[in-house]
Coordinates of C-alpha atoms in Angstrom, one line a residue:
X1207 CA 15.1 3.1 4.8
X1208 CA 14.4 0.0 2.7
X1209 CA 17.4 -2.6 4.5
X1210 CA 15.9 -4.7 4.3
X1211 CA 12.0 -4.6 3.5
X1212 CA 9.9 -6.8 1.7
X1213 CA 11.4 -6.0 -1.5
X1214 CA 15.3 -6.2 -0.1
X1215 CA 14.6 -9.7 1.5
X1216 CA 13.2 -11.1 -2.1
X1217 CA 15.9 -10.3 -3.4
X1218 CA 18.6 -12.1 -1.1
X1219 CA 16.4 -15.1 -2.2
X1220 CA 16.9 -14.5 -5.3
X1221 CA 20.5 -13.5 -5.0
X1222 CA 20.9 -17.5 -3.2
X1223 CA 19.1 -19.9 -5.0
X1224 CA 21.8 -20.4 -7.6
X1225 CA 23.7 -21.7 -4.0
X1226 CA 21.1 -24.7 -3.6
X1227 CA 20.6 -25.7 -6.8
X1228 CA 17.3 -24.1 -7.6
X1229 CA 17.4 -20.9 -9.3
X1230 CA 14.0 -20.9 -11.6
X1231 CA 14.2 -21.3 -15.1
X1232 CA 14.4 -19.0 -18.1
X1233 CA 12.2 -16.8 -18.5
X1234 CA 11.1 -17.3 -21.8
X1235 CA 10.8 -14.7 -24.0
X1236 CA 7.6 -12.9 -24.0
X1237 CA 4.7 -12.4 -26.5
X1238 CA 4.2 -9.1 -28.1
X1239 CA 0.5 -8.5 -26.2
X1240 CA -0.9 -4.6 -25.9
X1241 CA -4.7 -5.5 -24.6
X1242 CA -6.3 -1.6 -24.1
X1243 CA -10.2 -1.1 -23.5
X1244 CA -11.4 2.0 -22.8
X1245 CA -14.5 2.7 -21.0
X1246 CA -17.8 4.7 -19.5
X1247 CA -20.8 3.4 -17.1
X1248 CA -24.0 5.3 -16.1
X1249 CA -25.1 4.4 -12.8
X1250 CA -27.9 4.9 -10.4
X1251 CA -27.2 4.3 -6.4
X1252 CA -29.4 4.5 -3.5
X1253 CA -28.1 4.4 0.7
X1254 CA -30.4 4.1 3.0
X1255 CA -29.3 4.7 6.7
X1256 CA -31.5 1.7 8.5
X1257 CA -30.6 3.0 11.8
X1258 CA -32.7 6.0 10.8
X1259 CA -35.2 4.8 7.5
X1260 CA -36.1 8.9 7.4
X1261 CA -32.8 9.2 5.6
X1262 CA -32.0 7.2 2.5
X1263 CA -29.8 8.8 -0.6
X1264 CA -30.0 8.5 -4.2
X1265 CA -27.6 9.9 -6.5
X1266 CA -26.2 9.3 -10.4
X1267 CA -22.9 8.0 -11.3
X1268 CA -21.5 8.7 -14.7
X1269 CA -17.6 7.6 -14.8
X1270 CA -14.6 6.7 -17.2
X1271 CA -11.9 4.7 -17.3
X1272 CA -9.5 2.2 -18.7
X1273 CA -7.6 -1.0 -18.1
X1274 CA -5.2 -1.7 -19.9
X1275 CA -2.2 -4.2 -20.5
X1276 CA 1.0 -4.6 -22.0
X1277 CA 3.6 -7.2 -22.0
X1278 CA 6.4 -7.4 -24.7
X1279 CA 10.6 -9.1 -25.0
X1280 CA 11.1 -6.4 -22.7
X1281 CA 8.5 -4.0 -21.5
X1282 CA 5.0 -5.1 -18.7
X1283 CA 2.5 -2.0 -17.6
X1284 CA -1.0 -2.5 -16.7
X1285 CA -3.1 0.7 -15.5
X1286 CA -6.7 1.0 -14.3
X1287 CA -7.7 5.0 -13.8
X1288 CA -11.1 5.1 -13.0
X1289 CA -12.3 8.8 -13.0
X1290 CA -16.0 9.2 -11.6
X1291 CA -18.2 12.5 -11.4
X1292 CA -21.4 11.7 -9.0
X1293 CA -24.2 13.9 -9.6
X1294 CA -27.0 13.9 -6.1
X1295 CA -30.6 14.5 -6.4
X1296 CA -30.5 16.0 -1.6
X1297 CA -30.4 18.8 -1.0
X1298 CA -27.4 20.4 1.1
X1299 CA -25.2 17.2 0.1
X1300 CA -22.7 18.2 -2.4
X1301 CA -22.1 16.5 -5.9
X1302 CA -18.7 14.2 -6.2
X1303 CA -15.6 14.2 -8.2
X1304 CA -13.4 10.5 -7.2
X1305 CA -10.4 9.2 -9.4
X1306 CA -8.8 5.7 -8.2
X1307 CA -6.5 3.9 -9.6
X1308 CA -3.5 1.5 -9.9
X1309 CA -0.7 1.6 -12.2
X1310 CA 2.6 -0.1 -12.0
X1311 CA 5.4 -0.3 -15.4
X1312 CA 9.3 -1.4 -16.2
X1313 CA 11.3 -1.1 -19.0
X1314 CA 14.0 -2.8 -20.3
X1315 CA 16.2 -0.6 -21.9
X1316 CA 19.0 -1.8 -22.4
X1317 CA 18.3 -5.3 -22.2
X1318 CA 20.2 -7.3 -19.2
X1319 CA 22.0 -4.3 -17.8
X1320 CA 19.2 -0.7 -17.7
X1321 CA 15.2 -0.6 -16.5
X1322 CA 13.2 1.4 -15.7
X1323 CA 10.1 1.6 -13.7
X1324 CA 7.0 3.2 -12.3
X1325 CA 4.2 3.4 -10.8
X1326 CA 1.2 4.9 -9.6
X1327 CA -1.8 5.0 -6.9
X1328 CA -5.4 7.3 -6.5
X1329 CA -7.1 6.4 -4.0
X1330 CA -9.1 6.7 -0.5
X1331 CA -7.5 6.6 3.2
X1332 CA -8.9 6.9 6.7
X1333 CA -7.6 10.6 7.8
X1334 CA -8.0 9.7 10.9
X1335 CA -8.4 6.3 12.8
X1336 CA -10.6 8.0 16.2
X1337 CA -13.0 9.3 13.7
X1338 CA -15.6 7.8 11.5
X1339 CA -15.3 4.2 9.5
X1340 CA -17.3 5.1 6.8
X1341 CA -17.0 2.8 3.5
X1342 CA -19.9 3.8 1.2
X1343 CA -18.3 7.5 0.2
X1344 CA -20.9 9.6 -1.1
X1345 CA -22.3 12.9 -0.3
X1346 CA -20.8 14.8 2.5
X1347 CA -18.6 12.5 4.2
X1348 CA -16.1 12.9 7.0
X1349 CA -12.4 11.5 7.6
X1350 CA -12.1 10.2 4.5
X1351 CA -9.8 12.1 2.4
X1352 CA -8.0 11.5 -2.1
X1353 CA -4.6 10.3 -2.0
X1354 CA -1.9 10.6 -4.9
X1355 CA 1.4 8.3 -5.0
X1356 CA 3.6 8.5 -8.0
X1357 CA 7.4 7.3 -8.5
X1358 CA 9.4 6.0 -11.1
X1359 CA 13.3 5.2 -11.3
X1360 CA 16.0 3.1 -13.1
X1361 CA 17.8 -0.7 -12.6
X1362 CA 20.9 -0.6 -13.4
X1363 CA 22.2 -5.4 -13.2
X1364 CA 24.6 -6.4 -14.6
X1365 CA 28.1 -8.5 -13.8
X1366 CA 31.4 -7.4 -13.7
X1367 CA 33.4 -10.6 -13.9
X1368 CA 32.3 -12.4 -10.9
X1369 CA 30.9 -10.6 -9.4
X1370 CA 27.5 -9.6 -9.9
X1371 CA 26.6 -4.9 -9.9
X1372 CA 23.8 -3.9 -8.7
X1373 CA 21.2 -0.3 -8.0
X1374 CA 18.5 1.6 -8.2
X1375 CA 17.3 5.1 -7.7
X1376 CA 14.1 6.6 -7.2
X1377 CA 11.9 9.7 -6.9
X1378 CA 8.3 9.9 -5.3
X1379 CA 5.7 12.5 -5.0
X1380 CA 1.9 11.7 -2.5
X1381 CA -0.4 14.2 -1.6
X1382 CA -3.2 14.0 0.3
X1383 CA -5.9 16.6 -0.3
X1384 CA -8.4 16.7 2.5
X1385 CA -7.5 16.9 6.1
X1386 CA -11.7 16.8 7.1
X1387 CA -11.8 14.6 9.9
X1388 CA -15.3 15.3 11.1
X1389 CA -17.1 15.5 14.4
X1390 CA -13.8 12.4 17.2
X1391 CA -15.2 11.6 20.0
X1392 CA -15.3 13.6 23.5
X1393 CA -12.3 14.6 24.7
X1394 CA -10.0 13.9 21.6
X1395 CA -8.7 17.0 19.5
X1396 CA -7.9 16.2 15.8
X1397 CA -4.2 15.6 14.2
X1398 CA -1.8 17.2 12.2
X1399 CA -2.7 15.9 8.5
X1400 CA -0.6 14.4 6.1
X1401 CA -0.2 17.4 2.9
X1402 CA 2.7 16.3 0.4
X1403 CA 5.9 15.1 0.4
X1404 CA 8.7 14.7 -1.8
X1405 CA 10.8 11.4 -1.1
X1406 CA 14.1 10.0 -2.4
X1407 CA 15.8 6.3 -2.5
X1408 CA 18.6 5.4 -3.6
X1409 CA 20.7 2.0 -3.7
X1410 CA 24.1 -0.1 -4.6
X1411 CA 25.9 -3.4 -4.4
X1412 CA 28.4 -5.9 -5.6
X1413 CA 28.8 -9.5 -4.3
X1414 CA 30.2 -12.7 -5.4
X1415 CA 28.5 -16.5 -5.9
X1416 CA 30.5 -19.0 -4.4
X1417 CA 32.5 -20.6 -6.3
X1418 CA 36.2 -19.0 -5.5
X1419 CA 34.6 -19.2 -1.8
X1420 CA 32.4 -21.4 -0.2
X1421 CA 30.0 -18.8 0.6
X1422 CA 28.7 -15.9 -1.5
X1423 CA 29.1 -12.0 -0.2
X1424 CA 27.7 -9.4 -0.8
X1425 CA 28.0 -4.9 0.0
X1426 CA 25.7 -2.8 -0.3
X1427 CA 25.0 1.0 1.6
X1428 CA 21.5 3.4 0.6
X1429 CA 20.6 6.6 1.0
X1430 CA 16.3 7.2 1.6
X1431 CA 14.7 11.0 2.4
X1432 CA 11.5 12.3 2.5
X1433 CA 10.5 16.1 2.5
X1434 CA 7.0 15.9 3.3
X1435 CA 5.8 19.6 3.7
X1436 CA 3.7 19.7 6.5
X1437 CA 6.1 21.5 9.9
X1438 CA 8.8 21.1 7.2
X1439 CA 9.1 17.3 7.5
X1440 CA 12.6 15.7 6.8
X1441 CA 13.2 12.0 7.1
X1442 CA 16.5 10.8 6.4
X1443 CA 18.8 7.7 6.4
X1444 CA 21.8 6.0 5.4
X1445 CA 23.0 2.8 6.3
X1446 CA 26.2 0.2 4.7
X1447 CA 26.3 -3.3 5.6
X1448 CA 28.2 -6.8 4.5
X1449 CA 26.1 -10.4 4.2
X1450 CA 27.0 -13.6 4.0
X1451 CA 24.7 -16.9 2.3
X1452 CA 26.2 -20.3 3.9
X1453 CA 24.6 -23.2 1.6
X1454 CA 24.5 -26.0 4.4
X1455 CA 23.1 -28.2 2.3
X1456 CA 20.8 -28.2 -1.6
X1457 CA 17.3 -27.3 0.2
X1458 CA 18.9 -24.6 3.2
X1459 CA 21.4 -21.7 3.7
X1460 CA 22.2 -19.6 6.8
X1461 CA 22.3 -16.1 5.9
X1462 CA 22.7 -13.1 7.5
X1463 CA 24.7 -9.7 7.1
X1464 CA 26.0 -6.4 9.6
X1465 CA 26.2 -3.4 9.3
X1466 CA 26.2 0.2 10.4
X1467 CA 23.3 2.9 10.1
X1468 CA 22.2 6.8 10.6
X1469 CA 18.5 8.0 10.6
X1470 CA 16.9 11.1 12.1
X1471 CA 13.6 13.1 11.7
X1472 CA 13.3 16.1 12.5
X1473 CA 10.9 19.1 12.1
X1474 CA 10.0 22.6 12.1
X1475 CA 7.2 24.3 15.0
X1476 CA 4.4 25.8 14.2
X1477 CA 3.9 29.4 14.2
X1478 CA 2.2 30.7 17.7
X1479 CA -0.2 33.0 18.5
X1480 CA -0.3 34.8 20.8
X1481 CA -1.4 33.0 23.7
X1482 CA 1.5 30.8 22.0
X1483 CA -1.6 28.1 20.9
X1484 CA 0.2 26.8 17.7
X1485 CA -1.7 28.6 14.7
X1486 CA -4.4 26.7 11.6
X1487 CA -5.0 27.6 8.0
X1488 CA -7.5 28.2 6.2
X1489 CA -7.6 23.8 5.0
X1490 CA -7.4 23.2 9.0
X1491 CA -3.5 22.2 8.7
X1492 CA -1.2 23.8 11.1
X1493 CA 0.9 26.4 9.8
X1494 CA 4.8 26.3 9.6
X1495 CA 7.3 28.7 10.9
X1496 CA 10.0 28.7 8.2
X1497 CA 11.8 30.7 11.3
X1498 CA 12.2 27.7 13.5
X1499 CA 15.1 25.7 14.6
X1500 CA 15.0 21.6 13.5
X1501 CA 13.8 20.8 16.4
X1502 CA 14.5 16.4 16.2
X1503 CA 11.9 13.9 16.6
X1504 CA 14.0 11.2 16.0
X1505 CA 18.0 10.5 16.1
X1506 CA 19.5 6.0 15.8
X1507 CA 22.6 5.2 14.8
X1508 CA 25.0 2.7 15.1
X1509 CA 25.6 -1.3 14.5
X1510 CA 22.9 -3.1 12.6
X1511 CA 22.4 -6.6 12.0
X1512 CA 20.7 -9.3 11.3
X1513 CA 20.8 -13.2 10.6
X1514 CA 18.9 -15.9 9.7
X1515 CA 17.6 -19.2 7.9
X1516 CA 16.8 -19.4 4.0
X1517 CA 14.7 -23.2 3.1
X1518 CA 13.4 -24.1 0.3
X1519 CA 12.9 -27.5 -0.6
X1520 CA 11.7 -27.5 -4.3
X1521 CA 11.0 -24.7 -6.7
X1522 CA 7.3 -24.1 -4.9
X1523 CA 7.7 -23.7 -2.2
X1524 CA 10.2 -20.5 -0.4
X1525 CA 11.1 -19.6 3.3
X1526 CA 13.1 -16.8 4.7
X1527 CA 13.2 -16.0 8.2
X1528 CA 15.5 -13.4 10.0
X1529 CA 16.2 -11.6 13.5
X1530 CA 18.4 -8.9 14.6
X1531 CA 18.8 -5.9 15.4
X1532 CA 18.0 -2.5 14.2
X1533 CA 16.1 1.4 15.6
X1534 CA 17.7 0.5 18.7
X1535 CA 15.6 -3.0 19.5
X1536 CA 14.9 -6.2 18.5
X1537 CA 13.4 -6.8 15.0
X1538 CA 12.4 -9.3 13.7
X1539 CA 11.5 -9.9 9.9
X1540 CA 10.8 -12.4 6.9
X1541 CA 8.6 -14.2 4.1
X1542 CA 7.2 -17.4 3.1
X1543 CA 5.9 -17.8 -0.5
X1544 CA 4.5 -21.5 -2.0
X1545 CA 3.1 -21.4 -5.5
X1546 CA 1.7 -25.1 -5.9
X1547 CA 0.9 -24.8 -9.6
X1548 CA 0.0 -22.0 -11.2
X1549 CA -3.5 -21.2 -9.9
X1550 CA -2.6 -20.8 -6.6
X1551 CA -1.0 -18.7 -4.5
X1552 CA 0.5 -17.5 -0.8
X1553 CA 2.4 -14.2 0.2
X1554 CA 3.1 -13.6 4.5
X1555 CA 6.0 -11.3 4.9
X1556 CA 6.2 -10.0 7.6
X1557 CA 8.3 -6.3 8.1
X1558 CA 9.8 -3.9 10.2
X1559 CA 10.8 -0.4 9.2
X1560 CA 10.9 3.4 10.1
X1561 CA 9.4 5.7 7.3
X1562 CA 6.3 8.4 6.3
X1563 CA 3.5 8.5 4.6
X1564 CA 4.9 9.3 1.2
X1565 CA 7.7 7.1 1.8
X1566 CA 5.1 4.1 2.7
X1567 CA 3.3 4.3 -0.5
X1568 CA 6.1 4.3 -2.2
X1569 CA 8.3 1.1 -1.0
X1570 CA 4.8 -0.5 -1.8
X1571 CA 3.4 0.4 -5.0
X1572 CA 6.6 -0.6 -5.4
X1573 CA 7.0 -4.3 -4.0
X1574 CA 3.7 -4.6 -6.3
X1575 CA 3.6 -6.7 -9.5
X1576 CA 3.7 -5.6 -12.7
X1577 CA 0.5 -7.6 -13.4
X1578 CA -2.3 -7.8 -11.3
X1579 CA -6.6 -8.1 -10.5
X1580 CA -7.3 -4.6 -8.8
X1581 CA -10.5 -5.2 -6.0
X1582 CA -12.8 -2.4 -5.7
X1583 CA -15.8 -2.1 -4.4
X1584 CA -18.8 -3.2 -7.3
X1585 CA -21.0 0.4 -5.3
X1586 CA -18.9 3.4 -5.0
X1587 CA -16.1 1.7 -8.2
X1588 CA -13.2 2.3 -5.1
X1589 CA -10.1 0.5 -4.9
X1590 CA -10.2 -1.4 -2.0
X1591 CA -7.0 -1.3 -1.4
X1592 CA -5.8 -5.0 -2.4
X1593 CA -4.0 -5.8 -5.6
X1594 CA -3.1 -9.5 -6.5
X1595 CA -2.0 -11.0 -9.1
X1596 CA -1.3 -14.5 -10.4
X1597 CA 1.8 -14.6 -8.0
X1598 CA 0.4 -13.5 -4.7
X1599 CA -1.3 -10.0 -3.7
X1600 CA -0.6 -6.8 -2.2
X1601 CA -2.6 -4.5 0.6
X1602 CA -1.8 -1.0 1.8
X1603 CA -4.3 -1.5 4.8
X1604 CA -0.8 -0.8 6.8
X1605 CA -0.2 2.5 5.8
X1606 CA -3.7 3.7 4.4
X1607 CA -5.2 2.9 7.6
X1608 CA -4.6 7.3 8.8
X1609 CA -2.8 9.9 6.9
X1610 CA -0.9 11.8 10.2
X1611 CA 1.7 13.8 8.9
X1612 CA 4.7 12.5 11.9
X1613 CA 6.8 10.0 10.9
X1614 CA 6.6 6.3 12.1
X1615 CA 8.2 2.7 13.0
X1616 CA 5.7 0.1 11.3
X1617 CA 5.8 -2.9 11.9
X1618 CA 3.4 -5.4 11.6
X1619 CA 2.2 -9.6 9.0
X1620 CA 0.7 -9.8 6.1
X1621 CA -1.6 -12.5 4.3
X1622 CA -2.9 -12.7 1.1
X1623 CA -4.0 -15.3 -0.3
X1624 CA -5.1 -16.4 -4.5
X1625 CA -7.5 -18.7 -6.4
X1626 CA -7.8 -19.1 -9.5
X1627 CA -9.4 -21.6 -11.9
X1628 CA -11.5 -23.3 -13.9
X1629 CA -13.9 -19.9 -13.7
X1630 CA -13.0 -19.1 -10.0
X1631 CA -11.2 -16.0 -9.5
X1632 CA -10.7 -15.6 -5.5
X1633 CA -8.3 -13.3 -3.5
X1634 CA -7.8 -13.1 1.0
X1635 CA -5.3 -10.9 2.2
X1636 CA -5.1 -10.6 6.0
X1637 CA -3.4 -8.7 8.0
X1638 CA -1.9 -6.9 12.1
X1639 CA -0.6 -3.7 11.4
X1640 CA 1.0 -0.9 13.9
X1641 CA 2.3 2.2 14.3
X1642 CA 4.7 3.6 16.9
X1643 CA 4.5 7.7 15.7
X1644 CA 8.0 10.1 16.6
X1645 CA 7.5 13.4 17.3
X1646 CA 9.2 16.5 19.3
X1647 CA 8.1 17.2 22.8
X1648 CA 9.0 20.4 22.0
X1649 CA 6.9 21.3 18.9
X1650 CA 3.3 21.7 17.4
X1651 CA 2.3 18.1 17.8
X1652 CA 4.4 16.5 20.9
X1653 CA 1.0 14.2 21.8
X1654 CA 1.1 12.2 18.7
X1655 CA 5.1 10.9 20.0
X1656 CA 5.3 7.7 21.2
X1657 CA 2.1 7.5 20.5
X1658 CA 0.9 3.3 19.0
X1659 CA -2.3 2.6 16.4
X1660 CA -3.2 -1.0 15.7
X1661 CA -5.1 -1.8 12.3
X1662 CA -6.4 -5.7 12.3
X1663 CA -7.5 -6.3 8.9
X1664 CA -9.5 -9.0 6.5
X1665 CA -10.6 -9.0 3.0
X1666 CA -12.1 -11.5 0.8
X1667 CA -13.0 -11.5 -2.9
X1668 CA -14.6 -14.3 -4.4
X1669 CA -15.8 -14.3 -8.4
X1670 CA -17.4 -16.3 -11.1
X1671 CA -17.7 -16.9 -14.4
X1672 CA -21.3 -18.6 -14.7
X1673 CA -21.2 -18.4 -18.7
X1674 CA -19.9 -16.7 -21.5
X1675 CA -21.9 -13.8 -21.0
X1676 CA -22.5 -13.3 -17.0
X1677 CA -20.7 -13.5 -13.9
X1678 CA -20.9 -12.9 -10.4
X1679 CA -18.4 -10.9 -7.4
X1680 CA -18.4 -10.9 -3.7
X1681 CA -16.7 -9.0 -1.5
X1682 CA -16.7 -9.5 2.2
X1683 CA -13.8 -7.1 4.3
X1684 CA -12.9 -6.5 8.4
X1685 CA -10.7 -3.9 9.8
X1686 CA -10.4 -2.7 13.4
X1687 CA -8.5 0.1 14.7
X1688 CA -6.9 1.4 17.9
X1689 CA -6.3 4.5 17.6
X1690 CA -4.0 4.7 20.9
X1691 CA -5.6 7.9 22.4
X1692 CA -6.6 7.6 25.8
X1693 CA -10.2 7.7 26.0
X1694 CA -11.0 7.4 22.7
X1695 CA -12.8 3.6 21.9
X1696 CA -12.0 1.5 19.3
X1697 CA -13.3 1.5 15.7
X1698 CA -15.1 -1.9 14.0
X1699 CA -16.1 -2.1 10.4
X1700 CA -17.6 -4.4 8.5
X1701 CA -19.6 -5.4 5.7
X1702 CA -20.0 -7.0 2.2
X1703 CA -21.4 -6.9 -1.3
X1704 CA -21.9 -8.9 -4.4
X1705 CA -22.6 -7.5 -8.5
X1706 CA -23.8 -9.7 -11.3
X1707 CA -22.5 -8.7 -14.3
X1708 CA -24.5 -9.2 -17.8
X1709 CA -23.0 -8.6 -21.4
X1710 CA -25.7 -7.6 -23.2
X1711 CA -24.2 -7.1 -26.2
X1712 CA -20.8 -6.9 -27.6
X1713 CA -19.7 -3.6 -25.9
X1714 CA -22.5 -3.3 -23.6
X1715 CA -23.3 -4.9 -19.9
X1716 CA -25.0 -4.2 -17.8
X1717 CA -25.0 -4.5 -13.3
X1718 CA -27.0 -5.3 -10.7
X1719 CA -25.5 -5.1 -7.2
X1720 CA -26.3 -4.6 -3.5
X1721 CA -24.2 -4.1 -0.8
X1722 CA -24.2 -3.7 3.0
X1723 CA -21.9 -1.6 6.0
X1724 CA -21.3 -0.7 9.2
X1725 CA -19.3 0.8 12.1
X1726 CA -19.3 1.1 15.0
X1727 CA -17.6 3.0 18.2
X1728 CA -18.5 2.6 21.4
X1729 CA -20.1 5.5 22.6
X1730 CA -19.8 7.4 19.9
X1731 CA -22.5 7.7 16.5
X1732 CA -22.3 4.6 14.1
X1733 CA -23.7 3.6 11.1
X1734 CA -25.5 0.6 9.2
X1735 CA -26.1 1.3 5.4
X1736 CA -27.6 -0.6 2.8
X1737 CA -27.0 0.2 -1.4
X1738 CA -28.2 -1.1 -3.9
X1739 CA -27.3 -0.3 -7.8
X1740 CA -28.1 -0.3 -11.2
X1741 CA -25.8 0.3 -14.5
X1742 CA -24.8 0.5 -18.1
X1743 CA -20.7 0.4 -18.9
X1744 CA -19.2 0.2 -22.1
X1745 CA -16.1 -1.1 -23.7
X1746 CA -15.0 1.1 -26.4

């Protein structure tokens, strides 16, 4: 459910700032601005396995992409998309196509009333937390899959008399291409992998600021549904709630709400062979038995509530923290935003939600602003999982840690720090993500019911303009993955890379990059690779 997620917490904060006398100043009309930069690249890459000196891979990469941003009085959008074709010189190593990109946009159809927004992502995800964790995705790579997700929908925001009226709807589609996990640790069986899904989300609210009453109030309701093709899984959630905001001082308010929620997750069984074992198709996924009755994997309904505080000592700092009861247990969530100046921002969020793979990916996209900087690996050109903007950043590690088909309860904490000043650009993303999966004990994936996986991650990017013609970028990452499966060791991945960019003449840029990446898994194969790249890029 989207309530309360990070997006809703921020909406609560925005709603009560006028109560504290700290409403943000009116936004000035944007000056029309459009930047469209298509480009082509050609690169030569060498990848060497340092644990086996004889294993050296070279390949050529040809890529085309576009970096664009549009900002007008009534619209904002940014699109960064890249297509790459890799040509390998090694026998037995296939060529590869890679699509990576991130896009977000919003347009005011009727100013101050109706807007449309959309977003999309093309990236790669780990398939199974127990398998390999390759960072150099070249050659015949196992346990990595291409992921696509898009969403779009309208938002309504207006005032009727003294009432604030808001409504929104969103439809999204998510697709996972490959299901190949490769070799797993001894004794481990493959999980069923997400295929595709269509998701819907709708909500509406009406409320009033203090004036006639000494407190603010709102009444809201929402509905979410995700229909996944794999085992015909269905997630559906509905809620209705009432919230109040009571100003205590000019910088502090008490907030709280109570309501009713009903969430149900179900699936169908897989086709069984004569021995009663689930049947797997040519793609490695379980075959859905369309005649099977629906098998309930999660059913939670009842009263939900939460209470907390909103503290805003200045226009640059805000904190909201809440505790309550939801999903049949205690829940904790909140946000902290600190932006001391236009060059620095710190965002921390604690979240707790029940969702499916596609739904959570759409939620993350919706929380990303329309102006951002994508973090890419200079050696592969692939999206690193984090995006940073002037007001903060967002990392997708909580959802891209694995592509399991089962729905889950996701809890964790994200932190993003950004700094941009005098030619320096820095972004730091750290976090912890925990998922508890739901599956029917009568179905084909009963083994994952109650399974808990965990992911600890950090990503640091640092860039510097050396002069008018050159710059250097570096990136350091680490993640520790615990699949939760008995007998499956943790996977530790760490790495660093650096790139130097030099303008040769207007439009033509040369690139040199190096990297060192590794992953380790106790009692299983590990990897330590060094990479080097020389390339040219032409911007039209």
